[in-house]
Amino acid sequence: MFKNYFKIVFRNAKKNPLYVFINILGLSIGMAVSILIFLFVQHELSYDNYHENSDRIYRVSRNWYNLDGEVSLHLGHVAPPFGPLIKSDFADQVEEAVRLFNTDLLIKSGENSFIEEGFFFSDPEVFNVFSWNMIEGDPISSLNESDGVLISEDMAKKYFGDAPAVGKELIGEVQGLTLTFQVRGVFENIPDNTHMHPDFIATMNPVVQFFGGLEPFMQNFGSNSFSTYVLLNEGYDYKALESQLPALIDRNMGEAQAGVPMSKVTELHLWPIKDIHLYSNLDSEIEANGNIDYVYVYFAVALFILLIACINFMNLSTARSSLRSMEVGLRKVMGADRGRLVKQFMGESFVLTFISLIISVLIVYIFLPIFSDFTQKQLSLNFIQNPEYLAVMIGLAIGVGLLAGSYPALFLSGFSPSKVLKGAFKAGKGHENFRSFLVVGQFAISVVLIVAVIVVVRQLDFMQSKDLGFEKEDIVVLPVSTAIIENYQIIKDRLLNNPGIKGVSISSRVPSGRLLDSQGGSAEVNGEMSQLDVRIADIHVGHEFIKTYGIPIVAGRDFDFKMASDSSEAFILNEAAIRDIGWSSPEEAVGKKFNYGGRNGFVTGVMKDFHFESLHQPIVPIVFMITASRDRANQVSLKIDASRKEETMAYLQAEWADLNPGFPFEPIFVDEGFNQQYEAEQRVKTIFMFFSALAVLISVLGLLGLTTFATAQRTREIGIRKVMGAETNNILILLGKDFMKLVLIGFVIAVPISWFGMNSWLEDFSYKIGIGWTVFLWAGLIAGIIAGITVMSQSLKAAWADPVKSIKSE
């Protein structure tokens, strides 16, 4: 049976190569895109599934409320006591609780030294919760040692080559501390599809000692830097446990203020580990997570392109119905019933679809490395390791074959043999309308994707070009060491002697980072000291920070190094803080008493609101204060003269080798830091641009096929019209008006759909563009011009043909 279908497909290909080519190319592209997106979506949905107990592992998060009930901060990290307290207080529900503390550490081994971002301090039981496989060593005994560290396969090779790693020494440096570790085990590299990727897992002992010992460590509810996970016992509902956590907070933390329990100010939540990657985009995460919305977007784009390809198949098959009407009539006269004809035409559809599937798989293998690099995922189409992929591919081909072939099969098999053989066959009005509906759908989808491209590009341009309220260009940030902090003033003067350096300042955080630090306090409002009822983020800075970043002062003054009291009593707030505290104007705030984080002083200045964080976040209240300890100043910002950038960076690299021996020179530019915040949007832009181009290409191919066939069907009519005096423009209008009318209808339908979709996408941004009418105008023009050129190319060919030959063609 299939042998006959192959023969028929082959004969049709020889007779009508253009239509077969369009169908196979469209279906191949559509299925290739679908396979690529399937691999991406499958990878995104597989995060943390590999853990043996993934259904019972939950991460603890913590949020804070303002007194008006609004969430001011939600962290994926919590304070160190919460993990042990949850385990001890709910022993019947919780099997295990573990904490991990992640920090960047300078690691040295012999001549090798690298700053490692994947360094984690951990409780010994971490391997009881996560299914990470040890190659060598015992994790619990190793992490119970005061100097124990476990390293991944990659790190073992990086630091020790092919030599055994266990028993070797590693030196770590952070914030002036020097830590000596003994490698006591090696674990397999953490899989790609997980929300965290430790390369080093060290004993928690150095962190406990840094906090002053176990007792102060377990009393510290303010240092929310610990990733905390609980493994529930079989059969327990995490929501039931979560409902008991407010009581745990009140038992251990008491009241926030008189009559207000602490559980009204802060809450703990439990996150299923499998939900973290796609659903958790909190104010602090171990790594940047994905987003379920973008999974939906990619899936929708793949579906759109596949649908457009199927529409092409249906349109071209039904449009060419008259060419196969005689075949159908003869088959029916010879005894073929409608069911057999449906099987034949569906069989032809499946043959074309499976040929397209083979081509699409080849396309996927060619472009998969590029797509993997683009998505930053380790994607592969390996049928041996994943035999279920073969079932998915076959299912895809069957689904496409049914979708694309069902209507043409029912349509073609329904011809009346008597009318066909008499030459009276004509497709019904209903079939013509349905075909028009399909063309409208194609171009509606294309316009939606074009609008999406324009909106995403404009939003990205807006974010990257928006005035952030300070001078972000040519500011380089470098990490500092204890030696630099202790000799900061000397080193600062030394750096400023270089003509290429225009400003130097230290700080606890720099713009493009997150504002995660805050403390309580009070302010003088209406002549009385009132407790702050809003969260104010704090930044510890050097005296020159505001000047270095060019942040405007709107009232009062900047910090003054010559005024000794500024180091302990001066506060500079932004306008958002002034409004939320309750002062009527920046001028009113200057000179008012302000107590914050145990420091008592006055508001000496008010700075203009500026974007410290990305445009995803709103501008929040901020307070600047002069740093009083080396712990709070871990970065130095340097304003570089743009005209001397290259020579200044070379100078800094040489200086840093002297000032920070052993530390690699890894400068970060602030403007690049902001751009990195928009990497997800950059990928969405590229996806939309590429896939919308494919969608338009497939739509144009279909339109090309339809117009070619339509002009061929009207060749004699066109010849007669030209003999009767019709001009070329008359012919163009005759042939093009119906198609362009369908494109226009598709545009009208696409406008509200694309407006709603892109407005929803823009909701993720606190600062965004508006979607004006010009966006839809440009999208309509692009689609209309492309469609017009396609239709015109075939219409001109028919209009310029010799009318004598055209009349003789039938």
PDB file of C-alpha atoms in Angstrom, residues 59-62 74-78 226-228 280 282-286:
ATOM      1  CA  ARG A  59      13.704  24.962  49.743  1.00  0.00           C
ATOM      2  CA  VAL A  60      12.945  27.476  52.500  1.00  0.00           C
ATOM      3  CA  SER A  61      12.483  31.111  51.438  1.00  0.00           C
ATOM      4  CA  ARG A  62      11.798  34.214  53.526  1.00  0.00           C
ATOM      5  CA  HIS A  74      11.519  37.946  49.211  1.00  0.00           C
ATOM      6  CA  LEU A  75      14.774  35.995  49.460  1.00  0.00           C
ATOM      7  CA  GLY A  76      15.619  32.483  48.400  1.00  0.00           C
ATOM      8  CA  HIS A  77      18.030  32.440  51.354  1.00  0.00           C
ATOM      9  CA  VAL A  78      17.266  32.436  55.081  1.00  0.00           C
ATOM     10  CA  PHE A 226      21.934  30.436  53.674  1.00  0.00           C
ATOM     11  CA  SER A 227      20.246  28.212  51.097  1.00  0.00           C
ATOM     12  CA  THR A 228      18.192  25.909  53.313  1.00  0.00           C
ATOM     13  CA  SER A 280      11.199  31.088  41.547  1.00  0.00           C
ATOM     14  CA  LEU A 282      13.076  35.902  43.981  1.00  0.00           C
ATOM     15  CA  ASP A 283      15.220  38.807  45.106  1.00  0.00           C
ATOM     16  CA  SER A 284      18.069  36.387  45.813  1.00  0.00           C
ATOM     17  CA  GLU A 285      18.789  33.110  44.058  1.00  0.00           C
ATOM     18  CA  ILE A 286      21.867  30.896  43.939  1.00  0.00           C
TER      19      ILE A 286
END
